[in-house]
PDB file of C-alpha atoms in Angstrom:
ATOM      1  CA  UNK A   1     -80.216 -46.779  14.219  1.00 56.00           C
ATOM      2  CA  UNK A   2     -78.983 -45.004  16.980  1.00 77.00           C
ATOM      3  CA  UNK A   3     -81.165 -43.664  19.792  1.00 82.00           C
ATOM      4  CA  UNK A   4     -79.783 -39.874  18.978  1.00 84.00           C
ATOM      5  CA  UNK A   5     -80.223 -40.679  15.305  1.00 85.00           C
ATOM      6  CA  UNK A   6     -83.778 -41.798  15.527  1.00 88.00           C
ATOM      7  CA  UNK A   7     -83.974 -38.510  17.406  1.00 91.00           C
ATOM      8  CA  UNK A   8     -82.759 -36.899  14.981  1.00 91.00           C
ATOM      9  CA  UNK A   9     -84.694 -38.248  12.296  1.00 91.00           C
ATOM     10  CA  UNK A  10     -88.295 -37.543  14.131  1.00 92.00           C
ATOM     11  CA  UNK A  11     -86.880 -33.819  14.940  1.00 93.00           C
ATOM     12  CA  UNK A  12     -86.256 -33.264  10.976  1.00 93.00           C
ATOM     13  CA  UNK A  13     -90.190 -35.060  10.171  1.00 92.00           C
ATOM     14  CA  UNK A  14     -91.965 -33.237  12.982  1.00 93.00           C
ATOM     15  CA  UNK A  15     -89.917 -29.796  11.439  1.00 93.00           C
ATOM     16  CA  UNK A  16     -90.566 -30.588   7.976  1.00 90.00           C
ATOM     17  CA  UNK A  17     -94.318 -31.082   8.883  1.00 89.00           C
ATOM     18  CA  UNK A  18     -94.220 -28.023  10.312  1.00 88.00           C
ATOM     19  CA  UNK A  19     -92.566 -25.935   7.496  1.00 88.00           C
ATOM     20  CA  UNK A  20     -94.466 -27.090   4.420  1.00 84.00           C
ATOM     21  CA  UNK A  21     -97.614 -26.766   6.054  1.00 81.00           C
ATOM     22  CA  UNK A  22     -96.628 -23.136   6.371  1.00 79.00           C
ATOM     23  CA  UNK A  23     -96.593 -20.362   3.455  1.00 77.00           C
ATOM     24  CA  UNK A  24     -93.193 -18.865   2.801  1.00 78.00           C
ATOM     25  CA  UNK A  25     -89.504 -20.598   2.413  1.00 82.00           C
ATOM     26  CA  UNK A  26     -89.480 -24.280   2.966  1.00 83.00           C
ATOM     27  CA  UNK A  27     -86.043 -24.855   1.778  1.00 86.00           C
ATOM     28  CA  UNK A  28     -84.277 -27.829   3.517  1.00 89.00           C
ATOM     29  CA  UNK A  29     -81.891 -24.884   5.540  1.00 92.00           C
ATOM     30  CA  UNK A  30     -84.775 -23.897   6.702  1.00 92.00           C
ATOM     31  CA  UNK A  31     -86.261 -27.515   7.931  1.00 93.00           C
ATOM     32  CA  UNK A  32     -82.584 -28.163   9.844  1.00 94.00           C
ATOM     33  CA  UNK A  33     -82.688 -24.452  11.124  1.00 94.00           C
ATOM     34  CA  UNK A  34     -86.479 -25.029  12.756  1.00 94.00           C
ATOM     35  CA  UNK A  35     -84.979 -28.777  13.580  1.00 94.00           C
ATOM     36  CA  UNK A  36     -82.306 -27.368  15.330  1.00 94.00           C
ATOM     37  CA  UNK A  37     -79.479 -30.025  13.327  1.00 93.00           C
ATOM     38  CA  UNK A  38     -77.353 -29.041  10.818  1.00 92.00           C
ATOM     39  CA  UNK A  39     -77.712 -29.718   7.177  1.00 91.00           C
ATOM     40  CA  UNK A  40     -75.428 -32.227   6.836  1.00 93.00           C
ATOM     41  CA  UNK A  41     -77.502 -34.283   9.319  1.00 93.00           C
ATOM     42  CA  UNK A  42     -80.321 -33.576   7.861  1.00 94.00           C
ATOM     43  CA  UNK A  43     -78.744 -35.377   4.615  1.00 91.00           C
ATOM     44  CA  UNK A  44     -77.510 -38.217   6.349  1.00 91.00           C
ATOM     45  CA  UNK A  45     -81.067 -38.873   6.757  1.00 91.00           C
ATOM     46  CA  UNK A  46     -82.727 -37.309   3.434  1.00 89.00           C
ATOM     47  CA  UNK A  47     -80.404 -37.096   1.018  1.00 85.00           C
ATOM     48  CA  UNK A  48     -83.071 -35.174  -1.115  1.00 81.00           C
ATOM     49  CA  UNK A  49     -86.168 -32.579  -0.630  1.00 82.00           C
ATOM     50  CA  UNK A  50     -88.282 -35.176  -2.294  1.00 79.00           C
ATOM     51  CA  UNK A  51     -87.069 -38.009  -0.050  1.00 82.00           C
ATOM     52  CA  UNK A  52     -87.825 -35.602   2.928  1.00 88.00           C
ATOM     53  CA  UNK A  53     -90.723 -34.509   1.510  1.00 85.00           C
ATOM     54  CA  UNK A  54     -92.734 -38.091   0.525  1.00 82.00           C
ATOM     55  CA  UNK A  55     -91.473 -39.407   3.879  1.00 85.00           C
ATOM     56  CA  UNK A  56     -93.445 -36.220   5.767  1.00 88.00           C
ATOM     57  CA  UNK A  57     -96.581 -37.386   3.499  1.00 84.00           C
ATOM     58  CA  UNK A  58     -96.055 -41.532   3.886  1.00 85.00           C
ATOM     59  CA  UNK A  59     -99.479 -41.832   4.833  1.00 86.00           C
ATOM     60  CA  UNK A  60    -100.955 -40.210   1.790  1.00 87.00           C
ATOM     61  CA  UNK A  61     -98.567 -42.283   0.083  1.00 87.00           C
ATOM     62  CA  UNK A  62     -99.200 -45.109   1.418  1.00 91.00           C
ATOM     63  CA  UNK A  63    -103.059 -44.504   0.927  1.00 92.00           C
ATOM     64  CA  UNK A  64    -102.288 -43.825  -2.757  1.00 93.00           C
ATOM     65  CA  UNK A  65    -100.120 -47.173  -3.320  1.00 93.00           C
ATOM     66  CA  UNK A  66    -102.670 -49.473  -1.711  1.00 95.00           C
ATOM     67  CA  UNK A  67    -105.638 -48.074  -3.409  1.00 96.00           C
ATOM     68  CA  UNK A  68    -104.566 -49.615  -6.773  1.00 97.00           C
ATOM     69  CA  UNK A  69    -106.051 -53.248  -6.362  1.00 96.00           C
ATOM     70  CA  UNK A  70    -108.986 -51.728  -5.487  1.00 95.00           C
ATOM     71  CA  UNK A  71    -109.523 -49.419  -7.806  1.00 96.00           C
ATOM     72  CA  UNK A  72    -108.595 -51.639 -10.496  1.00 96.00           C
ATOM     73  CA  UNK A  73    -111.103 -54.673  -9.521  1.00 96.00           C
ATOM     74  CA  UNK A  74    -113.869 -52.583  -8.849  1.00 96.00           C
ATOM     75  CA  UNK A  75    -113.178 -50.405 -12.244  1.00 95.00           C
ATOM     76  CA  UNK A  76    -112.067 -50.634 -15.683  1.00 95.00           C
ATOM     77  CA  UNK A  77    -108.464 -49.818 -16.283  1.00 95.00           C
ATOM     78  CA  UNK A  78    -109.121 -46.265 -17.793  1.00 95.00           C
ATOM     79  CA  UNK A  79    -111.629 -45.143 -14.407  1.00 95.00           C
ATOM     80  CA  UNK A  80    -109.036 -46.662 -12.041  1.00 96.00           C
ATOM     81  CA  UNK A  81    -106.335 -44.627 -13.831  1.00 96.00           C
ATOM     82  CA  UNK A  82    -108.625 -41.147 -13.528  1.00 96.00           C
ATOM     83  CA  UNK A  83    -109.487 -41.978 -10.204  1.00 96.00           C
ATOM     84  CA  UNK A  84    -106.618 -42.435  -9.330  1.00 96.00           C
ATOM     85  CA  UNK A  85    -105.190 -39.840 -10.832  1.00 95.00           C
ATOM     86  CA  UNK A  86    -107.670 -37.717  -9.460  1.00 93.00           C
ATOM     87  CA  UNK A  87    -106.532 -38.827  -5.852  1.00 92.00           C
ATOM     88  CA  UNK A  88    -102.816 -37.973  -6.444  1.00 91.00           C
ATOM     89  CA  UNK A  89    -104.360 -34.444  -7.770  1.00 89.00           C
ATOM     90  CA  UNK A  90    -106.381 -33.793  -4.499  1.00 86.00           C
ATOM     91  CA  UNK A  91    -103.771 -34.647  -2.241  1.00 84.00           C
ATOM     92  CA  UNK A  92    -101.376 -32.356  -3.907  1.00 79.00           C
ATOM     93  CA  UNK A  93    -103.929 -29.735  -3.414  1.00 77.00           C
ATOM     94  CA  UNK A  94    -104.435 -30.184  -0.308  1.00 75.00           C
ATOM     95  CA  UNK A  95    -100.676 -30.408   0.897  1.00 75.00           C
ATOM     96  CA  UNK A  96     -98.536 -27.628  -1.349  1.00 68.00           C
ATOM     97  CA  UNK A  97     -95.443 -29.087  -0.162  1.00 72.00           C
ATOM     98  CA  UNK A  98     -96.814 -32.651  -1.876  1.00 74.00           C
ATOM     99  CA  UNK A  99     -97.734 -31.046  -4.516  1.00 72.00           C
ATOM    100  CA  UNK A 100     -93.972 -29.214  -5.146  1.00 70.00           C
ATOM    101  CA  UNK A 101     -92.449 -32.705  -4.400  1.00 70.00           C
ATOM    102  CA  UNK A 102     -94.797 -34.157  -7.071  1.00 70.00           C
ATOM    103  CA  UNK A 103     -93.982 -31.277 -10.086  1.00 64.00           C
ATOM    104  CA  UNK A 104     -90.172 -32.608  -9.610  1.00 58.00           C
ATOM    105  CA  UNK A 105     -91.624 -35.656 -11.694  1.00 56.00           C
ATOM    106  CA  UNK A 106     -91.413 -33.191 -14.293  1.00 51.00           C
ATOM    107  CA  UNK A 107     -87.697 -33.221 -14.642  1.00 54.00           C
ATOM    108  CA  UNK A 108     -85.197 -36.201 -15.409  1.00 54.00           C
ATOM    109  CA  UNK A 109     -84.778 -37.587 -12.328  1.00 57.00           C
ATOM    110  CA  UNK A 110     -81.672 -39.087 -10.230  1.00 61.00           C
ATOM    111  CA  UNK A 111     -81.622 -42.089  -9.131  1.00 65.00           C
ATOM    112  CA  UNK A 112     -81.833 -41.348  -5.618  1.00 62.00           C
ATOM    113  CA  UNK A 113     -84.743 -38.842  -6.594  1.00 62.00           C
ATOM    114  CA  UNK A 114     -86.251 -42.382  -8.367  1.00 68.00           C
ATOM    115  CA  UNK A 115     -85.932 -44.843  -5.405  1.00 71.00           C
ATOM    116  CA  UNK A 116     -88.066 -41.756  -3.172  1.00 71.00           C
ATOM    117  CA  UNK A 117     -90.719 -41.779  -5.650  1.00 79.00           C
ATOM    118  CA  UNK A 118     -90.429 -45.515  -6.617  1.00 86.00           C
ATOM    119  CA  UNK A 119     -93.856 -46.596  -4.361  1.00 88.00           C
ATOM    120  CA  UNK A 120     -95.420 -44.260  -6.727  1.00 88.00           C
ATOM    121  CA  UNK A 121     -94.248 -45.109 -10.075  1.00 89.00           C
ATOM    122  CA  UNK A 122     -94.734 -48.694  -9.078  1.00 93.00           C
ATOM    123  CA  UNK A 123     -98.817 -47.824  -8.115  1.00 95.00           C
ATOM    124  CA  UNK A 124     -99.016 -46.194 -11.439  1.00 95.00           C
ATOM    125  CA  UNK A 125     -97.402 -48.442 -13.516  1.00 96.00           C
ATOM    126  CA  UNK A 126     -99.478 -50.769 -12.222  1.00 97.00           C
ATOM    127  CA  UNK A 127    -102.864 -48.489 -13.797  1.00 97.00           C
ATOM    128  CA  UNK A 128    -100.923 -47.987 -16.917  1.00 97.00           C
ATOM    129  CA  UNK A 129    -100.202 -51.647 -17.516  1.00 97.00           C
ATOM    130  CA  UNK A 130    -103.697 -52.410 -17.065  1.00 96.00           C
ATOM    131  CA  UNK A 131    -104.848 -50.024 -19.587  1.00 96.00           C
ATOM    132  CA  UNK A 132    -102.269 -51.776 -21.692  1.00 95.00           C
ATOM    133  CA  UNK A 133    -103.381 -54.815 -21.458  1.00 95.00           C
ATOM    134  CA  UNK A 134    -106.680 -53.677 -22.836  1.00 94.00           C
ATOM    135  CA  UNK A 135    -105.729 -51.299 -25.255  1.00 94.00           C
ATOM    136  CA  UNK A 136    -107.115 -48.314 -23.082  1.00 94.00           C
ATOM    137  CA  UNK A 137    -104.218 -45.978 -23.356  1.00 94.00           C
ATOM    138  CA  UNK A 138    -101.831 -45.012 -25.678  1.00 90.00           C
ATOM    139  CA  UNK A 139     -99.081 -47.369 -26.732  1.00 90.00           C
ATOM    140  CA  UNK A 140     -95.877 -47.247 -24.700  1.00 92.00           C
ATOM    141  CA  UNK A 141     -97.228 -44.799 -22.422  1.00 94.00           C
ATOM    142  CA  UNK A 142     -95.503 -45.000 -19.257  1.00 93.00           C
ATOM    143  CA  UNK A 143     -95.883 -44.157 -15.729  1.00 91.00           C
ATOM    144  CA  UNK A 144     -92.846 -41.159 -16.085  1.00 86.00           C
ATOM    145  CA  UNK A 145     -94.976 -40.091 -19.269  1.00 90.00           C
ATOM    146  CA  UNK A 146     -98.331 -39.535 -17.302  1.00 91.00           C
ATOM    147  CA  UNK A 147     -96.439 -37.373 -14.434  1.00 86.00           C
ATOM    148  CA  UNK A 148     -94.846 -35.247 -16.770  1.00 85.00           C
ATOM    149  CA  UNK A 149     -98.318 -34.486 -18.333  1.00 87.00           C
ATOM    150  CA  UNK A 150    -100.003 -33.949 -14.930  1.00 86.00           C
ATOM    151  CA  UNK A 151     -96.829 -31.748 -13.759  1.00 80.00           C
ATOM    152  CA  UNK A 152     -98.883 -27.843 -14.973  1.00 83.00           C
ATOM    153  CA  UNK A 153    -102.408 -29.073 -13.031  1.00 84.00           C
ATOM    154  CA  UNK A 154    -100.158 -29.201  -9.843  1.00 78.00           C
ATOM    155  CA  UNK A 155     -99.325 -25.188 -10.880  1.00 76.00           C
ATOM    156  CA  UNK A 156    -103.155 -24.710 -10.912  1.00 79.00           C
ATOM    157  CA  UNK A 157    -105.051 -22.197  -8.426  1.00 72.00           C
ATOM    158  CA  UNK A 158    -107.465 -23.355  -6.091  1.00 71.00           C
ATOM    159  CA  UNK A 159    -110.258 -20.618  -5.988  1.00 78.00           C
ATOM    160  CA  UNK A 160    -113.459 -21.749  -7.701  1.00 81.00           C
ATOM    161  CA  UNK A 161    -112.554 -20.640 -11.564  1.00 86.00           C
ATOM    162  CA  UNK A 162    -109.187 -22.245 -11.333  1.00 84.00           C
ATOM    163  CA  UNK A 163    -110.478 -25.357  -9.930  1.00 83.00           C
ATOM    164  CA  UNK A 164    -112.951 -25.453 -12.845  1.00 89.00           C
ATOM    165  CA  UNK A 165    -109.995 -24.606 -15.663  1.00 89.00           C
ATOM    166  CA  UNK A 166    -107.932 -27.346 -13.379  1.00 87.00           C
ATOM    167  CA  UNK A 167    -110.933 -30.112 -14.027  1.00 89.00           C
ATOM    168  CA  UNK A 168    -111.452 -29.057 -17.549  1.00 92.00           C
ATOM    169  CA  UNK A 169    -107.888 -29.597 -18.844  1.00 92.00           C
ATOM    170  CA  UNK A 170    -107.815 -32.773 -16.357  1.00 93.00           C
ATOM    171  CA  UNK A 171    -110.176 -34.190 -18.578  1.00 93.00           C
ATOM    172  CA  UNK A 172    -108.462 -33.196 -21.728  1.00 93.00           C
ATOM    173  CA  UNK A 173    -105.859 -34.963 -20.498  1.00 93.00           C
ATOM    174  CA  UNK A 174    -107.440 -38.202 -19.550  1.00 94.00           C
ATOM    175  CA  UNK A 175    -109.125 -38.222 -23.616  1.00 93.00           C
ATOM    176  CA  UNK A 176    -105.559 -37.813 -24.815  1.00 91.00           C
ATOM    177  CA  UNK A 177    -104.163 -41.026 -22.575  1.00 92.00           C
ATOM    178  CA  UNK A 178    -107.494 -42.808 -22.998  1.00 91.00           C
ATOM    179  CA  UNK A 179    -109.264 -42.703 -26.144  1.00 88.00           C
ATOM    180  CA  UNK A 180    -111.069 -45.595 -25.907  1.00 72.00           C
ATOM    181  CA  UNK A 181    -112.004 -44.761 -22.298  1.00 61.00           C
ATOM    182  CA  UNK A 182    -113.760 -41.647 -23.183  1.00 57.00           C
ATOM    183  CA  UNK A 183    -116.643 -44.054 -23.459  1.00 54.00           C
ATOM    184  CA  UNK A 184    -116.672 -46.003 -20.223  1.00 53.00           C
ATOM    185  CA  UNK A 185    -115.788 -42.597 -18.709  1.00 55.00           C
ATOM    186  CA  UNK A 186    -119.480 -41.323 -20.334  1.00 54.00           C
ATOM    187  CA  UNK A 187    -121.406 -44.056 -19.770  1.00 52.00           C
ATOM    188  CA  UNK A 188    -120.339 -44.052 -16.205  1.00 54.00           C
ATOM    189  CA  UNK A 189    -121.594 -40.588 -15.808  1.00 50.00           C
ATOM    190  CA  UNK A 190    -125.045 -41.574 -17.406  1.00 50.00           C
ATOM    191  CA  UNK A 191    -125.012 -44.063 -14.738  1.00 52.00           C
ATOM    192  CA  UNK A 192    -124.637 -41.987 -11.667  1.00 53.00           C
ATOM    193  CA  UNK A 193    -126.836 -39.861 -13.023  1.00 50.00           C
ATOM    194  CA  UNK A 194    -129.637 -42.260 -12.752  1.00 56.00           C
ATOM    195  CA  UNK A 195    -128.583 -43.431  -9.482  1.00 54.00           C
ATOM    196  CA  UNK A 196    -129.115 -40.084  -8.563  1.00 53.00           C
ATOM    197  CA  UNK A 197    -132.446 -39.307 -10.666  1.00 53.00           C
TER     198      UNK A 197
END
């Protein structure tokens, strides 16, 4: 790449960093406006919001992908999944312009849309397999499946009642994937709550 191009490039991540950290319009004119290139280089480099968007966030990304072996030999396959899970939740919550990127999993996606989220997909087809393999989750679930049900929770408030309706359906949702993990989900509770007692 270029010297002006890499330019370029950090001008439109430093901007974009900028913007959806901010409330108000964080619409990709406005991201080459406050990076002072036009749109079309901006989508030279990003040729979509969510490619923009997860490249702004790589390191939460990247935390998120590389968690998976982890969580998965230090848990069973339906507590990696909800911890997991519960990551991607928190860092949505905590970056709204994640979290907007994240609720376009909701929709049928392009293929370039695909190959920006692809680390992602992969780290939770990964947890999904797993639970597969042991009969943890619902047959022929599938990574797309599990981001389509999570899409409302990223619509959820964040005062104290709405993070308390956000938890409660949160775990509706994890009994509906993970029947069978209700249990281990329970008896790990019991257990931290005698590590605590």
């Amino acid at each position: 790449m270029r010297s002006d191009a890499r330019h370029n490039r950090l001008r439109i991540l430093e901007a974009a960093a900028e913007v959806l950290a901010a409330p108000g319009d964080t619409s990709l004119k406005t991201i080459a406006r406050r990076a002072s290139v036009g749109q079309g280089t901006l989508y030279r480099h990003f040729p979509t919001r969510e490619s923009l968007v997860l490249e702004v966030y790589g390191e939460e990304v990247d935390e998120l992908v590389t968690a998976v072996p982890a969580l998965l030999s230090t848990l069973c396959p339906p507590l990696a999944l909800r911890a997991w899970l519960q990551r991607l939740l928190s860092v949505g919550t905590s970056t709204p312009g994640f979290a907007d990127a994240m609720s376009g999993t909701a929709g049928t996606l392009t293929e370039q849309c695909r190959q920006a989220y692809r680390p992602l997909l992969d780290a939770l087809s990964a947890l999904v397999d797993a639970n597969e393999e042991t009969g943890t989750i619902v047959p022929g679930t599938t990574a797309d499946d599990v981001l389509l049900l999570l899409g409302p929770l990223w619509r959820v408030g964040t005062d104290d009642e709405e993070c308390a309706r956000s938890r409660r359906l949160f775990d509706v949702l994890m009994r509906g994937l993970c029947p069978s993990g209700a249990a281990a989900r329970e008896a790990s509770v019991r257990q931290e709550a005698r590590q605590v007692g």
